[in-house]
């Protein structure tokens, strides 16, 4: 006989983390406790297994408890009791409860218990067994890794409660594009930390923690276990360009987007702080401490103000002010002098905050490309003014502009967290629980750090027509430094073995990024990996979809809409075996006579689930739906269709091709300079420079040189784009780029358009990595009709001046090579010996190129260019050319 009962953890009054032993029982032997996590492409599948024996002389209850991240979904639980196997399956909650009700009279149950901790909940099961019984527990859960402040973190809660002969933790990470950093952190203590072993290669990492019995003891003669804490693995991935990472596996795709090296956008922030009586004490002290550090982070380009409210609403400044040292010092003083008392008037405080942003925007006081946000900090429900939460939600939604975002921070457990989450999600922000303890200030600062560096606005990820379906949210309001945007979907059958995505975004300049992926390559690679999670893409798509649907459901305007969303969530959760707030895990014996139920009850004060990450507003946050199929904007046509034919170009070793429009003549020359030299190509308000690299070794007694780095600097807007062979858009900075657009096609080219009248394309040439001679290099193509000033110069720029140099070719005759005629060219008062040949234009055919006939000038263009080629060597990538 055995009995499975349903246990709830009681909450501690001081809201500290609820501590639960993994295995509970008075006289038991825990033979093994093993945890294994397989993380593939930011998606984790974790399995917890334990084998236990009732060593006592009496029947007793044995408990199996696992603390799991709140954002994770349990996918299965199995149990074997004396040879009787209980198998789990996820079902719609009503179906599962009806089946379970038939066994309830016999008292069989299990539960998912939400405890008052920052980021975990507890799965608890009790089984009542006779003496000598053997029990094996096995729990599975899955979660997507969310990137915060530049890292992904996977945490495991280790609390075996006793010594375990076979105790082991394994974390396997496989990232197809490579792992850039990996480290472990924990709260287990220094001695146990030394037992953690980490091995890693380019794309894999294995972390193992396997203390023996003696190493587990609290002291040499102790019988208690020292293992009690959080074991975390933090890592980040290699990103070879800002275009993002597109992965295709098992008929699904995942697009990861986390660009770096972009200049942060200016911020306009209104801090709205609850100073009601309930904030007295540690809450207010910690809020004041956090605000001192947050205010120090503001720059002179940022604008801010502070609203504090109880039953009244007060403004430190009625208008947004710049983040100057004087203003920040005054704001700090104001914060320090706040004395909490009175009620809570959230509605009026938020209305005043929105009005402040609207007024600043209408008066042109803020940069139109800046990011405007409201950060609300509160610990309780409204008690003064408008107190109906749904009305407050409608009021905020009505006055908020699409370019504003609202972030909600709920301190403690007296606040209705679901309400804070709804108003944040509906207004392109997120909510976060702040736990009212000694490190609340650190929690507030950590949250602010996640939103303190907005890099992009209005990000959209799209795909060619008839290539994908069932795409998750593909439009995001903002992208913050250190985070990541993720889009997933299904790949439709196609004759092509390549999937392409196009990402557009606005920052200080508009950018378009294109990337592609082989639809079969990753599956082939996954099959070779021993510890990868091969179903990651399918499960990640379902995980993201369900999380977003749960957010939509909380904001559904009608009961009919809510029911439809509910049905979709339940269908997906059952198909992919996720325990959600709308499904349950029914665990049955093989003959279905014994049943237990793992349910996920929802407490309205705690909030059942979170919508999305820090990347941007949810799909229901006021953003209009965006079609999946992309139509590139007109200015991108230069790079997505046939490029303009009339250009000046430099490619290969480095071969310059100048098209002289008036005489319709192509003139070519090489520059034989040294590796490391930086040559100026265009010098005007626009500066284009290229740095030379060399081949790996000499060929035919000659060391070839190529352009390895190209820099494009546009002085009026302060935009600098440096393109290298390793990173196609390595660095972008800009102070006020209203007229600059960048288009990046991963592993192909970068196009830069300035004022719609200057176009520059940098083309990437890849060679076989093991090539004994050649190296990756860059080619540059500059449109002939670019509009420069009359003073433009440079190796290419000088030929854009009016008047264009007169060129005449005479005495054409057969040369030493019968295929190459020779002639005399008269230009700039010089008579030059020239040879008829051809050079390659690689814009339309990157592999073979197309031939361009031209007259070749020897001796590094001497007599055709002004001065000597050494006059065009400059000290830095952004250097202007001195007057020749």
PDB file of C-alpha atoms in Angstrom, residues 693-879:
ATOM      1  CA  UNK A 693      46.795  43.187 -45.133  1.00  0.00           C
ATOM      2  CA  UNK A 694      49.062  40.648 -46.827  1.00  0.00           C
ATOM      3  CA  UNK A 695      48.699  37.111 -48.125  1.00  0.00           C
ATOM      4  CA  UNK A 696      50.045  34.311 -45.934  1.00  0.00           C
ATOM      5  CA  UNK A 697      53.189  33.934 -47.998  1.00  0.00           C
ATOM      6  CA  UNK A 698      54.784  35.044 -51.229  1.00  0.00           C
ATOM      7  CA  UNK A 699      53.595  33.765 -54.585  1.00  0.00           C
ATOM      8  CA  UNK A 700      55.869  34.081 -57.623  1.00  0.00           C
ATOM      9  CA  UNK A 701      58.285  36.138 -55.494  1.00  0.00           C
ATOM     10  CA  UNK A 702      55.548  38.667 -54.711  1.00  0.00           C
ATOM     11  CA  UNK A 703      53.682  39.294 -51.465  1.00  0.00           C
ATOM     12  CA  UNK A 704      50.158  40.283 -52.445  1.00  0.00           C
ATOM     13  CA  UNK A 705      48.296  42.885 -50.416  1.00  0.00           C
ATOM     14  CA  UNK A 706      44.554  43.377 -49.975  1.00  0.00           C
ATOM     15  CA  UNK A 707      42.197  45.591 -48.042  1.00  0.00           C
ATOM     16  CA  UNK A 708      41.476  43.911 -44.689  1.00  0.00           C
ATOM     17  CA  UNK A 709      39.676  46.843 -43.024  1.00  0.00           C
ATOM     18  CA  UNK A 710      37.543  49.596 -44.561  1.00  0.00           C
ATOM     19  CA  UNK A 711      36.449  52.641 -42.586  1.00  0.00           C
ATOM     20  CA  UNK A 712      33.641  54.985 -43.667  1.00  0.00           C
ATOM     21  CA  UNK A 713      33.380  58.175 -41.617  1.00  0.00           C
ATOM     22  CA  UNK A 714      30.717  60.826 -42.256  1.00  0.00           C
ATOM     23  CA  UNK A 715      31.742  63.901 -40.288  1.00  0.00           C
ATOM     24  CA  UNK A 716      28.480  65.956 -40.284  1.00  0.00           C
ATOM     25  CA  UNK A 717      26.536  63.220 -38.465  1.00  0.00           C
ATOM     26  CA  UNK A 718      29.534  61.787 -36.626  1.00  0.00           C
ATOM     27  CA  UNK A 719      28.914  58.285 -37.956  1.00  0.00           C
ATOM     28  CA  UNK A 720      31.818  55.863 -38.220  1.00  0.00           C
ATOM     29  CA  UNK A 721      31.469  52.394 -39.711  1.00  0.00           C
ATOM     30  CA  UNK A 722      34.480  50.100 -39.637  1.00  0.00           C
ATOM     31  CA  UNK A 723      34.189  46.875 -41.604  1.00  0.00           C
ATOM     32  CA  UNK A 724      36.637  44.009 -41.158  1.00  0.00           C
ATOM     33  CA  UNK A 725      36.875  40.502 -42.546  1.00  0.00           C
ATOM     34  CA  UNK A 726      36.047  38.942 -39.156  1.00  0.00           C
ATOM     35  CA  UNK A 727      33.098  41.173 -38.360  1.00  0.00           C
ATOM     36  CA  UNK A 728      31.178  42.681 -41.231  1.00  0.00           C
ATOM     37  CA  UNK A 729      30.007  45.663 -39.211  1.00  0.00           C
ATOM     38  CA  UNK A 730      32.508  45.827 -36.418  1.00  0.00           C
ATOM     39  CA  UNK A 731      31.755  49.263 -35.011  1.00  0.00           C
ATOM     40  CA  UNK A 732      29.053  51.834 -35.472  1.00  0.00           C
ATOM     41  CA  UNK A 733      28.933  55.107 -33.575  1.00  0.00           C
ATOM     42  CA  UNK A 734      26.859  58.137 -34.267  1.00  0.00           C
ATOM     43  CA  UNK A 735      25.820  61.369 -32.589  1.00  0.00           C
ATOM     44  CA  UNK A 736      22.840  62.437 -34.724  1.00  0.00           C
ATOM     45  CA  UNK A 737      22.460  60.210 -37.756  1.00  0.00           C
ATOM     46  CA  UNK A 738      19.173  61.270 -39.291  1.00  0.00           C
ATOM     47  CA  UNK A 739      20.405  60.773 -42.851  1.00  0.00           C
ATOM     48  CA  UNK A 740      22.553  57.642 -42.702  1.00  0.00           C
ATOM     49  CA  UNK A 741      21.273  54.151 -43.471  1.00  0.00           C
ATOM     50  CA  UNK A 742      23.226  50.924 -43.223  1.00  0.00           C
ATOM     51  CA  UNK A 743      22.337  47.576 -44.785  1.00  0.00           C
ATOM     52  CA  UNK A 744      24.280  44.476 -43.738  1.00  0.00           C
ATOM     53  CA  UNK A 745      23.999  41.159 -45.555  1.00  0.00           C
ATOM     54  CA  UNK A 746      25.753  38.600 -43.371  1.00  0.00           C
ATOM     55  CA  UNK A 747      28.904  37.107 -44.892  1.00  0.00           C
ATOM     56  CA  UNK A 748      28.293  39.157 -48.037  1.00  0.00           C
ATOM     57  CA  UNK A 749      28.396  42.957 -47.940  1.00  0.00           C
ATOM     58  CA  UNK A 750      27.668  46.213 -46.152  1.00  0.00           C
ATOM     59  CA  UNK A 751      25.941  49.099 -47.931  1.00  0.00           C
ATOM     60  CA  UNK A 752      25.972  52.637 -46.573  1.00  0.00           C
ATOM     61  CA  UNK A 753      23.649  55.334 -47.919  1.00  0.00           C
ATOM     62  CA  UNK A 754      24.095  58.969 -46.827  1.00  0.00           C
ATOM     63  CA  UNK A 755      21.538  61.675 -47.568  1.00  0.00           C
ATOM     64  CA  UNK A 756      20.234  59.497 -50.388  1.00  0.00           C
ATOM     65  CA  UNK A 757      23.043  60.887 -52.582  1.00  0.00           C
ATOM     66  CA  UNK A 758      26.148  59.004 -51.427  1.00  0.00           C
ATOM     67  CA  UNK A 759      26.413  55.217 -51.710  1.00  0.00           C
ATOM     68  CA  UNK A 760      29.277  52.982 -50.591  1.00  0.00           C
ATOM     69  CA  UNK A 761      29.347  49.169 -50.690  1.00  0.00           C
ATOM     70  CA  UNK A 762      31.962  46.987 -48.961  1.00  0.00           C
ATOM     71  CA  UNK A 763      32.099  43.426 -50.278  1.00  0.00           C
ATOM     72  CA  UNK A 764      33.469  40.508 -48.235  1.00  0.00           C
ATOM     73  CA  UNK A 765      35.548  37.839 -49.982  1.00  0.00           C
ATOM     74  CA  UNK A 766      35.911  34.543 -48.106  1.00  0.00           C
ATOM     75  CA  UNK A 767      38.602  32.014 -48.995  1.00  0.00           C
ATOM     76  CA  UNK A 768      39.126  28.450 -47.842  1.00  0.00           C
ATOM     77  CA  UNK A 769      40.489  28.654 -44.303  1.00  0.00           C
ATOM     78  CA  UNK A 770      43.294  26.202 -45.052  1.00  0.00           C
ATOM     79  CA  UNK A 771      44.367  28.008 -48.214  1.00  0.00           C
ATOM     80  CA  UNK A 772      48.177  28.152 -47.930  1.00  0.00           C
ATOM     81  CA  UNK A 773      48.454  31.581 -49.571  1.00  0.00           C
ATOM     82  CA  UNK A 774      45.222  33.595 -49.758  1.00  0.00           C
ATOM     83  CA  UNK A 775      43.361  35.385 -46.940  1.00  0.00           C
ATOM     84  CA  UNK A 776      39.869  36.850 -46.546  1.00  0.00           C
ATOM     85  CA  UNK A 777      39.748  40.394 -47.925  1.00  0.00           C
ATOM     86  CA  UNK A 778      37.411  43.288 -48.760  1.00  0.00           C
ATOM     87  CA  UNK A 779      36.423  45.078 -51.943  1.00  0.00           C
ATOM     88  CA  UNK A 780      34.901  48.556 -52.034  1.00  0.00           C
ATOM     89  CA  UNK A 781      32.458  49.984 -54.601  1.00  0.00           C
ATOM     90  CA  UNK A 782      31.680  53.721 -54.623  1.00  0.00           C
ATOM     91  CA  UNK A 783      28.912  55.108 -56.835  1.00  0.00           C
ATOM     92  CA  UNK A 784      30.141  57.529 -59.528  1.00  0.00           C
ATOM     93  CA  UNK A 785      27.158  59.830 -59.067  1.00  0.00           C
ATOM     94  CA  UNK A 786      27.905  60.438 -55.381  1.00  0.00           C
ATOM     95  CA  UNK A 787      27.557  64.133 -54.657  1.00  0.00           C
ATOM     96  CA  UNK A 788      30.671  65.556 -53.014  1.00  0.00           C
ATOM     97  CA  UNK A 789      31.964  69.067 -52.490  1.00  0.00           C
ATOM     98  CA  UNK A 790      34.282  70.658 -55.154  1.00  0.00           C
ATOM     99  CA  UNK A 791      37.240  69.958 -52.823  1.00  0.00           C
ATOM    100  CA  UNK A 792      36.841  66.173 -52.704  1.00  0.00           C
ATOM    101  CA  UNK A 793      40.092  64.218 -53.009  1.00  0.00           C
ATOM    102  CA  UNK A 794      41.586  60.788 -52.382  1.00  0.00           C
ATOM    103  CA  UNK A 795      42.720  57.963 -54.655  1.00  0.00           C
ATOM    104  CA  UNK A 796      39.116  57.627 -55.885  1.00  0.00           C
ATOM    105  CA  UNK A 797      37.546  60.900 -54.792  1.00  0.00           C
ATOM    106  CA  UNK A 798      39.763  63.085 -57.033  1.00  0.00           C
ATOM    107  CA  UNK A 799      38.022  61.639 -60.121  1.00  0.00           C
ATOM    108  CA  UNK A 800      34.622  62.889 -58.940  1.00  0.00           C
ATOM    109  CA  UNK A 801      35.675  66.532 -59.229  1.00  0.00           C
ATOM    110  CA  UNK A 802      34.571  68.737 -62.080  1.00  0.00           C
ATOM    111  CA  UNK A 803      36.009  68.989 -64.574  1.00  0.00           C
ATOM    112  CA  UNK A 804      36.851  65.328 -65.013  1.00  0.00           C
ATOM    113  CA  UNK A 805      40.420  64.816 -66.387  1.00  0.00           C
ATOM    114  CA  UNK A 806      40.649  64.615 -70.191  1.00  0.00           C
ATOM    115  CA  UNK A 807      41.942  61.272 -71.432  1.00  0.00           C
ATOM    116  CA  UNK A 808      43.035  60.374 -74.952  1.00  0.00           C
ATOM    117  CA  UNK A 809      44.410  57.011 -76.077  1.00  0.00           C
ATOM    118  CA  UNK A 810      46.552  56.659 -79.228  1.00  0.00           C
ATOM    119  CA  UNK A 811      49.065  54.370 -80.895  1.00  0.00           C
ATOM    120  CA  UNK A 812      47.123  51.221 -80.032  1.00  0.00           C
ATOM    121  CA  UNK A 813      49.231  48.197 -80.999  1.00  0.00           C
ATOM    122  CA  UNK A 814      49.820  44.549 -80.204  1.00  0.00           C
ATOM    123  CA  UNK A 815      51.760  44.049 -77.007  1.00  0.00           C
ATOM    124  CA  UNK A 816      54.157  41.440 -75.698  1.00  0.00           C
ATOM    125  CA  UNK A 817      51.086  39.420 -74.691  1.00  0.00           C
ATOM    126  CA  UNK A 818      49.025  38.977 -77.902  1.00  0.00           C
ATOM    127  CA  UNK A 819      45.841  39.095 -75.804  1.00  0.00           C
ATOM    128  CA  UNK A 820      46.738  42.476 -74.291  1.00  0.00           C
ATOM    129  CA  UNK A 821      47.093  45.464 -76.587  1.00  0.00           C
ATOM    130  CA  UNK A 822      49.293  48.380 -75.628  1.00  0.00           C
ATOM    131  CA  UNK A 823      48.866  52.111 -76.220  1.00  0.00           C
ATOM    132  CA  UNK A 824      49.818  55.608 -75.172  1.00  0.00           C
ATOM    133  CA  UNK A 825      47.505  57.597 -72.872  1.00  0.00           C
ATOM    134  CA  UNK A 826      47.642  61.355 -72.510  1.00  0.00           C
ATOM    135  CA  UNK A 827      46.229  62.591 -69.205  1.00  0.00           C
ATOM    136  CA  UNK A 828      46.999  65.553 -66.915  1.00  0.00           C
ATOM    137  CA  UNK A 829      49.850  66.577 -69.243  1.00  0.00           C
ATOM    138  CA  UNK A 830      51.512  63.171 -68.982  1.00  0.00           C
ATOM    139  CA  UNK A 831      52.155  60.548 -71.685  1.00  0.00           C
ATOM    140  CA  UNK A 832      51.738  57.119 -70.123  1.00  0.00           C
ATOM    141  CA  UNK A 833      52.372  53.633 -71.447  1.00  0.00           C
ATOM    142  CA  UNK A 834      49.182  51.627 -70.847  1.00  0.00           C
ATOM    143  CA  UNK A 835      48.048  48.036 -71.404  1.00  0.00           C
ATOM    144  CA  UNK A 836      44.573  46.844 -72.360  1.00  0.00           C
ATOM    145  CA  UNK A 837      43.301  44.224 -69.906  1.00  0.00           C
ATOM    146  CA  UNK A 838      40.459  43.503 -67.574  1.00  0.00           C
ATOM    147  CA  UNK A 839      39.674  43.448 -63.874  1.00  0.00           C
ATOM    148  CA  UNK A 840      36.898  41.769 -61.917  1.00  0.00           C
ATOM    149  CA  UNK A 841      33.617  43.255 -60.646  1.00  0.00           C
ATOM    150  CA  UNK A 842      32.288  40.926 -57.932  1.00  0.00           C
ATOM    151  CA  UNK A 843      29.011  42.624 -57.065  1.00  0.00           C
ATOM    152  CA  UNK A 844      26.750  40.290 -59.010  1.00  0.00           C
ATOM    153  CA  UNK A 845      28.926  37.167 -58.915  1.00  0.00           C
ATOM    154  CA  UNK A 846      31.029  36.941 -55.761  1.00  0.00           C
ATOM    155  CA  UNK A 847      32.726  33.697 -56.796  1.00  0.00           C
ATOM    156  CA  UNK A 848      33.872  34.353 -60.356  1.00  0.00           C
ATOM    157  CA  UNK A 849      33.150  38.056 -60.842  1.00  0.00           C
ATOM    158  CA  UNK A 850      32.430  39.707 -64.209  1.00  0.00           C
ATOM    159  CA  UNK A 851      35.152  41.089 -66.435  1.00  0.00           C
ATOM    160  CA  UNK A 852      35.553  44.858 -66.811  1.00  0.00           C
ATOM    161  CA  UNK A 853      37.719  45.960 -69.729  1.00  0.00           C
ATOM    162  CA  UNK A 854      40.074  48.816 -68.874  1.00  0.00           C
ATOM    163  CA  UNK A 855      43.352  50.537 -69.730  1.00  0.00           C
ATOM    164  CA  UNK A 856      45.901  49.559 -67.076  1.00  0.00           C
ATOM    165  CA  UNK A 857      48.374  52.176 -65.799  1.00  0.00           C
ATOM    166  CA  UNK A 858      51.638  50.842 -64.382  1.00  0.00           C
ATOM    167  CA  UNK A 859      53.771  52.050 -61.434  1.00  0.00           C
ATOM    168  CA  UNK A 860      50.930  52.391 -58.904  1.00  0.00           C
ATOM    169  CA  UNK A 861      48.954  54.852 -61.076  1.00  0.00           C
ATOM    170  CA  UNK A 862      51.839  57.321 -61.420  1.00  0.00           C
ATOM    171  CA  UNK A 863      50.890  60.165 -63.774  1.00  0.00           C
ATOM    172  CA  UNK A 864      47.162  59.364 -63.533  1.00  0.00           C
ATOM    173  CA  UNK A 865      46.661  60.138 -59.846  1.00  0.00           C
ATOM    174  CA  UNK A 866      47.692  63.444 -58.326  1.00  0.00           C
ATOM    175  CA  UNK A 867      51.156  63.166 -56.794  1.00  0.00           C
ATOM    176  CA  UNK A 868      52.597  59.835 -55.628  1.00  0.00           C
ATOM    177  CA  UNK A 869      50.598  57.001 -54.059  1.00  0.00           C
ATOM    178  CA  UNK A 870      52.531  57.466 -50.779  1.00  0.00           C
ATOM    179  CA  UNK A 871      50.875  60.893 -50.482  1.00  0.00           C
ATOM    180  CA  UNK A 872      47.624  59.013 -49.782  1.00  0.00           C
ATOM    181  CA  UNK A 873      48.915  57.076 -46.777  1.00  0.00           C
ATOM    182  CA  UNK A 874      47.164  58.399 -43.619  1.00  0.00           C
ATOM    183  CA  UNK A 875      47.845  57.629 -39.932  1.00  0.00           C
ATOM    184  CA  UNK A 876      44.401  56.471 -38.774  1.00  0.00           C
ATOM    185  CA  UNK A 877      41.259  54.844 -40.194  1.00  0.00           C
ATOM    186  CA  UNK A 878      39.236  58.051 -39.742  1.00  0.00           C
ATOM    187  CA  UNK A 879      41.980  60.450 -40.863  1.00  0.00           C
TER     188      UNK A 879
END
